[in-house]
PDB file of C-alpha atoms in Angstrom:
ATOM      1  CA  UNK A 150      84.685 114.715 138.798  1.00 47.00           C
ATOM      2  CA  UNK A 151      82.199 117.705 138.793  1.00 64.00           C
ATOM      3  CA  UNK A 152      83.715 119.276 141.830  1.00 72.00           C
ATOM      4  CA  UNK A 153      87.303 119.260 139.952  1.00 78.00           C
ATOM      5  CA  UNK A 154      85.970 120.558 136.806  1.00 79.00           C
ATOM      6  CA  UNK A 155      84.126 123.398 139.148  1.00 80.00           C
ATOM      7  CA  UNK A 156      87.463 124.187 140.879  1.00 89.00           C
ATOM      8  CA  UNK A 157      89.340 124.391 137.228  1.00 91.00           C
ATOM      9  CA  UNK A 158      86.687 126.887 135.948  1.00 89.00           C
ATOM     10  CA  UNK A 159      86.877 128.970 139.170  1.00 95.00           C
ATOM     11  CA  UNK A 160      90.889 129.025 138.800  1.00 96.00           C
ATOM     12  CA  UNK A 161      90.469 129.820 135.186  1.00 97.00           C
ATOM     13  CA  UNK A 162      88.169 132.919 135.941  1.00 97.00           C
ATOM     14  CA  UNK A 163      90.704 133.909 138.190  1.00 97.00           C
ATOM     15  CA  UNK A 164      93.536 133.777 135.990  1.00 98.00           C
ATOM     16  CA  UNK A 165      91.233 135.313 133.481  1.00 98.00           C
ATOM     17  CA  UNK A 166      90.583 138.261 135.754  1.00 97.00           C
ATOM     18  CA  UNK A 167      94.454 138.752 136.432  1.00 98.00           C
ATOM     19  CA  UNK A 168      95.178 138.512 132.541  1.00 98.00           C
ATOM     20  CA  UNK A 169      96.851 141.757 130.867  1.00 98.00           C
ATOM     21  CA  UNK A 170      97.379 140.554 127.446  1.00 98.00           C
ATOM     22  CA  UNK A 171      95.703 137.604 125.309  1.00 98.00           C
ATOM     23  CA  UNK A 172      97.068 135.007 123.191  1.00 98.00           C
ATOM     24  CA  UNK A 173      94.440 132.918 121.429  1.00 98.00           C
ATOM     25  CA  UNK A 174      95.783 129.502 119.877  1.00 98.00           C
ATOM     26  CA  UNK A 175      93.140 127.755 117.919  1.00 98.00           C
ATOM     27  CA  UNK A 176      93.004 124.534 116.015  1.00 95.00           C
ATOM     28  CA  UNK A 177      90.469 122.832 114.102  1.00 93.00           C
ATOM     29  CA  UNK A 178      88.024 121.861 117.051  1.00 93.00           C
ATOM     30  CA  UNK A 179      87.369 125.747 117.138  1.00 96.00           C
ATOM     31  CA  UNK A 180      85.716 125.624 113.788  1.00 94.00           C
ATOM     32  CA  UNK A 181      84.005 122.269 114.426  1.00 92.00           C
ATOM     33  CA  UNK A 182      81.891 124.382 117.120  1.00 92.00           C
ATOM     34  CA  UNK A 183      80.995 126.499 114.376  1.00 95.00           C
ATOM     35  CA  UNK A 184      79.441 123.475 112.294  1.00 92.00           C
ATOM     36  CA  UNK A 185      82.605 122.823 110.298  1.00 92.00           C
ATOM     37  CA  UNK A 186      83.352 119.168 109.603  1.00 85.00           C
ATOM     38  CA  UNK A 187      85.920 117.344 111.881  1.00 78.00           C
ATOM     39  CA  UNK A 188      88.723 115.900 109.875  1.00 75.00           C
ATOM     40  CA  UNK A 189      89.864 113.818 113.077  1.00 68.00           C
ATOM     41  CA  UNK A 190      90.816 110.736 111.144  1.00 66.00           C
ATOM     42  CA  UNK A 191      89.815 109.442 107.760  1.00 71.00           C
ATOM     43  CA  UNK A 192      86.409 108.696 109.136  1.00 77.00           C
ATOM     44  CA  UNK A 193      85.631 112.044 109.943  1.00 77.00           C
ATOM     45  CA  UNK A 194      86.786 113.031 106.590  1.00 85.00           C
ATOM     46  CA  UNK A 195      85.438 110.661 104.498  1.00 84.00           C
ATOM     47  CA  UNK A 196      81.925 111.201 106.297  1.00 86.00           C
ATOM     48  CA  UNK A 197      82.027 114.959 104.880  1.00 86.00           C
ATOM     49  CA  UNK A 198      83.450 113.824 101.353  1.00 89.00           C
ATOM     50  CA  UNK A 199      81.875 110.551 100.428  1.00 90.00           C
ATOM     51  CA  UNK A 200      83.042 110.734  96.829  1.00 90.00           C
ATOM     52  CA  UNK A 201      86.708 111.004  98.053  1.00 91.00           C
ATOM     53  CA  UNK A 202      86.057 108.174 100.326  1.00 91.00           C
ATOM     54  CA  UNK A 203      84.875 105.966  97.367  1.00 92.00           C
ATOM     55  CA  UNK A 204      88.000 106.561  95.655  1.00 92.00           C
ATOM     56  CA  UNK A 205      90.027 105.560  98.846  1.00 93.00           C
ATOM     57  CA  UNK A 206      91.912 108.651  99.017  1.00 94.00           C
ATOM     58  CA  UNK A 207      92.891 109.739 102.851  1.00 93.00           C
ATOM     59  CA  UNK A 208      92.883 113.208 103.906  1.00 91.00           C
ATOM     60  CA  UNK A 209      96.542 113.363 104.211  1.00 91.00           C
ATOM     61  CA  UNK A 210      96.904 112.351 100.366  1.00 94.00           C
ATOM     62  CA  UNK A 211      94.000 114.636  99.370  1.00 95.00           C
ATOM     63  CA  UNK A 212      95.311 117.848 100.970  1.00 95.00           C
ATOM     64  CA  UNK A 213      98.240 117.450  98.725  1.00 96.00           C
ATOM     65  CA  UNK A 214      99.461 119.921  96.097  1.00 97.00           C
ATOM     66  CA  UNK A 215     100.025 117.473  93.415  1.00 97.00           C
ATOM     67  CA  UNK A 216      96.408 117.136  92.856  1.00 98.00           C
ATOM     68  CA  UNK A 217      96.284 120.662  91.246  1.00 98.00           C
ATOM     69  CA  UNK A 218      98.652 119.196  88.475  1.00 97.00           C
ATOM     70  CA  UNK A 219      97.393 115.548  88.372  1.00 97.00           C
ATOM     71  CA  UNK A 220      93.493 116.287  88.384  1.00 97.00           C
ATOM     72  CA  UNK A 221      92.944 120.051  89.179  1.00 98.00           C
ATOM     73  CA  UNK A 222      89.230 119.681  88.735  1.00 98.00           C
ATOM     74  CA  UNK A 223      89.232 117.259  91.935  1.00 97.00           C
ATOM     75  CA  UNK A 224      91.452 119.461  93.628  1.00 97.00           C
ATOM     76  CA  UNK A 225      89.360 122.331  93.318  1.00 98.00           C
ATOM     77  CA  UNK A 226      86.283 120.161  94.209  1.00 96.00           C
ATOM     78  CA  UNK A 227      87.789 119.583  97.276  1.00 95.00           C
ATOM     79  CA  UNK A 228      89.200 123.178  98.302  1.00 96.00           C
ATOM     80  CA  UNK A 229      86.284 125.012  96.161  1.00 96.00           C
ATOM     81  CA  UNK A 230      83.527 123.103  98.386  1.00 94.00           C
ATOM     82  CA  UNK A 231      85.716 124.248 101.585  1.00 95.00           C
ATOM     83  CA  UNK A 232      85.986 127.872 100.453  1.00 97.00           C
ATOM     84  CA  UNK A 233      82.355 127.719  99.826  1.00 96.00           C
ATOM     85  CA  UNK A 234      81.514 126.137 103.194  1.00 95.00           C
ATOM     86  CA  UNK A 235      83.776 128.623 105.069  1.00 96.00           C
ATOM     87  CA  UNK A 236      82.033 131.591 103.496  1.00 97.00           C
ATOM     88  CA  UNK A 237      78.344 130.617 104.370  1.00 96.00           C
ATOM     89  CA  UNK A 238      79.425 129.485 107.735  1.00 97.00           C
ATOM     90  CA  UNK A 239      79.163 131.824 110.561  1.00 97.00           C
ATOM     91  CA  UNK A 240      81.788 131.977 113.331  1.00 98.00           C
ATOM     92  CA  UNK A 241      80.429 130.790 117.003  1.00 97.00           C
ATOM     93  CA  UNK A 242      79.959 133.063 119.595  1.00 97.00           C
ATOM     94  CA  UNK A 243      82.938 132.113 121.517  1.00 97.00           C
ATOM     95  CA  UNK A 244      84.840 134.473 118.821  1.00 98.00           C
ATOM     96  CA  UNK A 245      83.145 137.417 120.054  1.00 97.00           C
ATOM     97  CA  UNK A 246      83.675 136.523 123.759  1.00 98.00           C
ATOM     98  CA  UNK A 247      87.360 136.185 123.275  1.00 98.00           C
ATOM     99  CA  UNK A 248      87.623 139.150 121.234  1.00 98.00           C
ATOM    100  CA  UNK A 249      85.537 141.542 123.467  1.00 98.00           C
ATOM    101  CA  UNK A 250      87.994 140.224 126.368  1.00 98.00           C
ATOM    102  CA  UNK A 251      91.104 140.833 124.649  1.00 98.00           C
ATOM    103  CA  UNK A 252      90.105 144.503 123.527  1.00 98.00           C
ATOM    104  CA  UNK A 253      89.801 145.528 126.958  1.00 98.00           C
ATOM    105  CA  UNK A 254      93.216 144.382 128.363  1.00 98.00           C
ATOM    106  CA  UNK A 255      96.365 146.867 128.402  1.00 98.00           C
ATOM    107  CA  UNK A 256      98.333 144.659 125.980  1.00 98.00           C
ATOM    108  CA  UNK A 257      95.341 143.461 124.099  1.00 98.00           C
ATOM    109  CA  UNK A 258      95.182 140.111 121.969  1.00 98.00           C
ATOM    110  CA  UNK A 259      96.857 138.194 119.208  1.00 98.00           C
ATOM    111  CA  UNK A 260      95.404 135.030 117.727  1.00 98.00           C
ATOM    112  CA  UNK A 261      97.690 132.072 116.664  1.00 98.00           C
ATOM    113  CA  UNK A 262      95.616 129.504 114.486  1.00 98.00           C
ATOM    114  CA  UNK A 263      96.300 126.736 111.914  1.00 96.00           C
ATOM    115  CA  UNK A 264      92.702 127.052 110.778  1.00 96.00           C
ATOM    116  CA  UNK A 265      92.512 128.499 107.178  1.00 97.00           C
ATOM    117  CA  UNK A 266      88.927 129.378 106.892  1.00 97.00           C
ATOM    118  CA  UNK A 267      89.582 133.096 107.940  1.00 98.00           C
ATOM    119  CA  UNK A 268      86.783 133.311 110.809  1.00 98.00           C
ATOM    120  CA  UNK A 269      88.991 134.909 113.069  1.00 98.00           C
ATOM    121  CA  UNK A 270      88.686 138.180 110.532  1.00 98.00           C
ATOM    122  CA  UNK A 271      85.229 137.388 109.945  1.00 98.00           C
ATOM    123  CA  UNK A 272      84.553 137.592 113.578  1.00 98.00           C
ATOM    124  CA  UNK A 273      85.929 140.860 113.791  1.00 98.00           C
ATOM    125  CA  UNK A 274      89.435 140.251 114.847  1.00 98.00           C
ATOM    126  CA  UNK A 275      92.170 142.477 113.074  1.00 98.00           C
ATOM    127  CA  UNK A 276      93.920 141.174 110.188  1.00 97.00           C
ATOM    128  CA  UNK A 277      97.232 142.465 111.961  1.00 97.00           C
ATOM    129  CA  UNK A 278      96.407 140.493 114.931  1.00 98.00           C
ATOM    130  CA  UNK A 279      95.815 137.286 113.627  1.00 98.00           C
ATOM    131  CA  UNK A 280      98.775 134.687 112.624  1.00 98.00           C
ATOM    132  CA  UNK A 281      97.449 131.965 110.024  1.00 98.00           C
ATOM    133  CA  UNK A 282     100.541 129.496 110.520  1.00 97.00           C
ATOM    134  CA  UNK A 283      99.250 127.123 107.789  1.00 97.00           C
ATOM    135  CA  UNK A 284      98.058 129.879 105.557  1.00 98.00           C
ATOM    136  CA  UNK A 285      94.656 130.758 104.505  1.00 98.00           C
ATOM    137  CA  UNK A 286      92.250 129.643 101.589  1.00 98.00           C
ATOM    138  CA  UNK A 287      91.156 133.444 101.452  1.00 98.00           C
ATOM    139  CA  UNK A 288      94.618 134.256  99.664  1.00 98.00           C
ATOM    140  CA  UNK A 289      95.386 132.560  96.229  1.00 98.00           C
ATOM    141  CA  UNK A 290      98.805 131.805  94.780  1.00 98.00           C
ATOM    142  CA  UNK A 291     100.437 130.192  91.559  1.00 98.00           C
ATOM    143  CA  UNK A 292     100.534 126.455  91.722  1.00 98.00           C
ATOM    144  CA  UNK A 293     103.544 126.580  89.389  1.00 96.00           C
ATOM    145  CA  UNK A 294     105.166 129.261  91.890  1.00 95.00           C
ATOM    146  CA  UNK A 295     105.910 131.236  88.899  1.00 97.00           C
ATOM    147  CA  UNK A 296     106.914 134.559  91.039  1.00 95.00           C
ATOM    148  CA  UNK A 297     103.372 135.955  90.821  1.00 98.00           C
ATOM    149  CA  UNK A 298     102.674 137.907  93.953  1.00 98.00           C
ATOM    150  CA  UNK A 299      99.753 136.255  96.240  1.00 98.00           C
ATOM    151  CA  UNK A 300      96.342 137.476  95.432  1.00 98.00           C
ATOM    152  CA  UNK A 301      92.817 137.613  97.169  1.00 98.00           C
ATOM    153  CA  UNK A 302      90.098 134.875  96.466  1.00 98.00           C
ATOM    154  CA  UNK A 303      87.435 137.522  97.628  1.00 94.00           C
ATOM    155  CA  UNK A 304      85.910 137.638  94.136  1.00 92.00           C
ATOM    156  CA  UNK A 305      86.326 133.994  93.243  1.00 96.00           C
ATOM    157  CA  UNK A 306      83.381 131.679  92.716  1.00 95.00           C
ATOM    158  CA  UNK A 307      83.840 128.084  92.483  1.00 97.00           C
ATOM    159  CA  UNK A 308      80.747 125.672  91.246  1.00 97.00           C
ATOM    160  CA  UNK A 309      81.404 121.966  92.604  1.00 96.00           C
ATOM    161  CA  UNK A 310      79.382 119.086  91.585  1.00 94.00           C
ATOM    162  CA  UNK A 311      78.034 118.031  94.930  1.00 85.00           C
ATOM    163  CA  UNK A 312      77.685 114.343  93.555  1.00 89.00           C
ATOM    164  CA  UNK A 313      81.238 113.747  92.566  1.00 91.00           C
ATOM    165  CA  UNK A 314      83.032 116.989  94.385  1.00 90.00           C
ATOM    166  CA  UNK A 315      84.707 117.791  91.105  1.00 96.00           C
ATOM    167  CA  UNK A 316      84.805 121.660  90.294  1.00 98.00           C
ATOM    168  CA  UNK A 317      83.545 122.785  86.904  1.00 97.00           C
ATOM    169  CA  UNK A 318      85.415 124.848  84.356  1.00 96.00           C
ATOM    170  CA  UNK A 319      86.788 127.531  84.169  1.00 96.00           C
ATOM    171  CA  UNK A 320      89.210 126.788  86.760  1.00 98.00           C
ATOM    172  CA  UNK A 321      90.996 129.704  88.683  1.00 98.00           C
ATOM    173  CA  UNK A 322      94.107 130.554  87.045  1.00 98.00           C
ATOM    174  CA  UNK A 323      97.585 132.515  87.862  1.00 98.00           C
ATOM    175  CA  UNK A 324      97.053 135.853  86.193  1.00 97.00           C
ATOM    176  CA  UNK A 325     100.934 135.915  85.299  1.00 98.00           C
ATOM    177  CA  UNK A 326     101.566 132.668  83.901  1.00 98.00           C
ATOM    178  CA  UNK A 327      98.191 130.942  83.288  1.00 98.00           C
ATOM    179  CA  UNK A 328      98.887 127.946  85.248  1.00 98.00           C
ATOM    180  CA  UNK A 329      96.040 126.546  87.565  1.00 98.00           C
ATOM    181  CA  UNK A 330      95.742 128.856  90.862  1.00 98.00           C
ATOM    182  CA  UNK A 331      95.678 127.054  94.276  1.00 98.00           C
ATOM    183  CA  UNK A 332      94.634 128.213  97.429  1.00 98.00           C
ATOM    184  CA  UNK A 333      97.542 129.729  99.950  1.00 98.00           C
ATOM    185  CA  UNK A 334      97.524 126.880 102.252  1.00 98.00           C
ATOM    186  CA  UNK A 335     100.291 124.872 103.576  1.00 98.00           C
ATOM    187  CA  UNK A 336      99.742 121.377 102.333  1.00 97.00           C
ATOM    188  CA  UNK A 337     101.197 117.813 102.921  1.00 95.00           C
ATOM    189  CA  UNK A 338     104.295 117.657 101.013  1.00 95.00           C
ATOM    190  CA  UNK A 339     104.299 121.217 100.093  1.00 97.00           C
ATOM    191  CA  UNK A 340     107.530 122.604  98.737  1.00 96.00           C
ATOM    192  CA  UNK A 341     105.860 125.483  96.703  1.00 96.00           C
ATOM    193  CA  UNK A 342     103.755 126.993  99.522  1.00 98.00           C
ATOM    194  CA  UNK A 343     104.181 130.995  99.150  1.00 98.00           C
ATOM    195  CA  UNK A 344     104.982 131.821 103.030  1.00 97.00           C
ATOM    196  CA  UNK A 345     105.113 135.390 102.451  1.00 97.00           C
ATOM    197  CA  UNK A 346     101.554 136.329 103.871  1.00 98.00           C
ATOM    198  CA  UNK A 347     102.071 134.117 106.707  1.00 98.00           C
ATOM    199  CA  UNK A 348     105.774 135.292 107.301  1.00 98.00           C
ATOM    200  CA  UNK A 349     104.284 138.936 107.361  1.00 98.00           C
ATOM    201  CA  UNK A 350     102.038 137.768 109.967  1.00 98.00           C
ATOM    202  CA  UNK A 351     104.490 136.225 111.920  1.00 98.00           C
ATOM    203  CA  UNK A 352     106.680 139.384 112.262  1.00 98.00           C
ATOM    204  CA  UNK A 353     103.606 141.199 113.461  1.00 98.00           C
ATOM    205  CA  UNK A 354     103.202 138.274 116.107  1.00 98.00           C
ATOM    206  CA  UNK A 355     106.895 138.725 117.239  1.00 98.00           C
ATOM    207  CA  UNK A 356     106.456 142.369 117.417  1.00 98.00           C
ATOM    208  CA  UNK A 357     103.361 142.136 119.803  1.00 98.00           C
ATOM    209  CA  UNK A 358     105.079 139.537 121.981  1.00 98.00           C
ATOM    210  CA  UNK A 359     108.293 141.723 122.209  1.00 98.00           C
ATOM    211  CA  UNK A 360     105.966 144.732 123.509  1.00 98.00           C
ATOM    212  CA  UNK A 361     103.994 142.800 126.270  1.00 97.00           C
ATOM    213  CA  UNK A 362     107.270 141.194 127.139  1.00 97.00           C
ATOM    214  CA  UNK A 363     109.088 144.497 127.514  1.00 97.00           C
ATOM    215  CA  UNK A 364     105.959 145.966 129.327  1.00 97.00           C
ATOM    216  CA  UNK A 365     106.276 143.214 131.768  1.00 97.00           C
ATOM    217  CA  UNK A 366     102.355 142.201 130.977  1.00 98.00           C
ATOM    218  CA  UNK A 367     100.827 138.915 132.652  1.00 98.00           C
ATOM    219  CA  UNK A 368     100.042 136.913 129.459  1.00 98.00           C
ATOM    220  CA  UNK A 369      97.243 134.663 129.295  1.00 98.00           C
ATOM    221  CA  UNK A 370      97.152 131.913 126.560  1.00 98.00           C
ATOM    222  CA  UNK A 371      93.945 130.380 126.003  1.00 98.00           C
ATOM    223  CA  UNK A 372      94.438 127.184 123.685  1.00 98.00           C
ATOM    224  CA  UNK A 373      91.133 125.653 121.887  1.00 98.00           C
ATOM    225  CA  UNK A 374      90.705 122.740 119.682  1.00 95.00           C
ATOM    226  CA  UNK A 375      94.412 121.945 119.076  1.00 95.00           C
ATOM    227  CA  UNK A 376      94.971 118.088 119.122  1.00 90.00           C
ATOM    228  CA  UNK A 377      98.164 116.011 119.029  1.00 91.00           C
ATOM    229  CA  UNK A 378      97.815 114.761 115.524  1.00 86.00           C
ATOM    230  CA  UNK A 379      99.484 118.023 113.929  1.00 84.00           C
ATOM    231  CA  UNK A 380     100.706 119.826 117.213  1.00 91.00           C
ATOM    232  CA  UNK A 381     101.837 123.166 115.519  1.00 94.00           C
ATOM    233  CA  UNK A 382      99.198 124.876 117.922  1.00 97.00           C
ATOM    234  CA  UNK A 383     100.073 122.938 121.174  1.00 97.00           C
ATOM    235  CA  UNK A 384     103.549 123.618 120.802  1.00 97.00           C
ATOM    236  CA  UNK A 385     102.971 127.290 120.181  1.00 98.00           C
ATOM    237  CA  UNK A 386     100.743 127.650 123.222  1.00 98.00           C
ATOM    238  CA  UNK A 387     102.946 125.790 125.332  1.00 98.00           C
ATOM    239  CA  UNK A 388     106.293 127.592 124.404  1.00 97.00           C
ATOM    240  CA  UNK A 389     104.591 131.290 125.029  1.00 98.00           C
ATOM    241  CA  UNK A 390     103.244 129.997 128.455  1.00 97.00           C
ATOM    242  CA  UNK A 391     106.658 129.137 129.252  1.00 95.00           C
ATOM    243  CA  UNK A 392     107.959 132.453 130.788  1.00 93.00           C
ATOM    244  CA  UNK A 393     107.293 132.649 134.677  1.00 93.00           C
ATOM    245  CA  UNK A 394     104.388 135.293 134.496  1.00 93.00           C
ATOM    246  CA  UNK A 395     102.695 133.469 131.536  1.00 98.00           C
ATOM    247  CA  UNK A 396      99.401 130.964 132.254  1.00 98.00           C
ATOM    248  CA  UNK A 397      97.986 128.292 129.893  1.00 98.00           C
ATOM    249  CA  UNK A 398      94.137 127.481 129.618  1.00 98.00           C
ATOM    250  CA  UNK A 399      93.775 124.381 127.380  1.00 98.00           C
ATOM    251  CA  UNK A 400      90.348 123.880 126.187  1.00 98.00           C
ATOM    252  CA  UNK A 401      89.987 120.026 124.437  1.00 96.00           C
ATOM    253  CA  UNK A 402      86.951 117.619 124.847  1.00 94.00           C
ATOM    254  CA  UNK A 403      89.616 114.503 124.460  1.00 92.00           C
ATOM    255  CA  UNK A 404      93.196 115.929 124.830  1.00 94.00           C
ATOM    256  CA  UNK A 405      93.072 118.465 127.739  1.00 96.00           C
ATOM    257  CA  UNK A 406      96.304 116.972 129.378  1.00 96.00           C
ATOM    258  CA  UNK A 407      98.801 119.884 129.873  1.00 97.00           C
ATOM    259  CA  UNK A 408     102.570 119.326 130.052  1.00 96.00           C
ATOM    260  CA  UNK A 409     103.942 118.954 133.886  1.00 96.00           C
ATOM    261  CA  UNK A 410     107.001 121.317 132.952  1.00 95.00           C
ATOM    262  CA  UNK A 411     104.468 124.039 133.472  1.00 96.00           C
ATOM    263  CA  UNK A 412     103.504 123.420 136.630  1.00 95.00           C
ATOM    264  CA  UNK A 413     100.639 125.021 138.350  1.00 95.00           C
ATOM    265  CA  UNK A 414     100.790 127.610 135.469  1.00 96.00           C
ATOM    266  CA  UNK A 415      98.363 125.683 133.152  1.00 97.00           C
ATOM    267  CA  UNK A 416      95.281 123.603 133.417  1.00 97.00           C
ATOM    268  CA  UNK A 417      92.973 121.709 130.993  1.00 97.00           C
ATOM    269  CA  UNK A 418      89.339 121.906 130.696  1.00 96.00           C
ATOM    270  CA  UNK A 419      87.697 118.698 129.058  1.00 95.00           C
ATOM    271  CA  UNK A 420      84.958 120.519 127.189  1.00 95.00           C
ATOM    272  CA  UNK A 421      84.534 121.818 123.796  1.00 95.00           C
ATOM    273  CA  UNK A 422      85.170 125.702 122.765  1.00 96.00           C
ATOM    274  CA  UNK A 423      81.830 127.157 122.861  1.00 96.00           C
ATOM    275  CA  UNK A 424      80.650 125.401 126.117  1.00 95.00           C
ATOM    276  CA  UNK A 425      83.784 126.407 127.836  1.00 96.00           C
ATOM    277  CA  UNK A 426      83.858 129.942 126.704  1.00 97.00           C
ATOM    278  CA  UNK A 427      80.259 130.240 127.845  1.00 95.00           C
ATOM    279  CA  UNK A 428      81.263 129.249 131.284  1.00 92.00           C
ATOM    280  CA  UNK A 429      84.466 131.397 131.466  1.00 96.00           C
ATOM    281  CA  UNK A 430      82.987 134.415 129.834  1.00 92.00           C
ATOM    282  CA  UNK A 431      79.301 134.458 131.062  1.00 82.00           C
TER     283      UNK A 431
END
């Protein structure tokens, strides 16, 4: 097994040396290596939020926009705690390794992520080179979708009672209509998510993909910590690795398998992100 992993690492380094453009596709596992909680399954979620476990609320129900109407203090207890946690957590060194590599390529880089923590930008990635497909906790929107433009959460401060994960008043409000505000995050059963910011990011992404395609640059996709439960990131990385000159390196400690249709242009490395990137970018 060690010999197999060594060969995979050597092949991955060869692909890195031949890459002309970099696409980083990142799921929740990217943040876990920075010390953020793992919401994989209810046990991981409830371990991070015992009061919500005591209420018997699973993650897919808690991450629902209905709470901003039904119990806004609980909703902001959950999202306010996450906002505070993301702010005080520093992105791990793997971000810097990827950024330095991508900056030196002819086609440079782009990041596609389902993470809402803003850690790519915090690590130095240009905002115009990041697509947050599920939105960002660092942007706000009206919970009633009144038409108010999105606004920054930069000045927002949420005080959360750690005993019960309830947010203290006053809660954030929409500056236009006064309704409770919410993070600009795509939640479960979310018909009111304002996708204007993510849509603008997607247009930048498509422009970049078109440019590297027209220049016939060899694209390397490095996927990190993207699971199969919510396959947005895995589907994107596989799609972008489909052209003949593209390659995919999938880094995942549990689900590193790659699709057979990509043939010898995809490989899986069974490691966490920080460990694998340390091997690939020494």
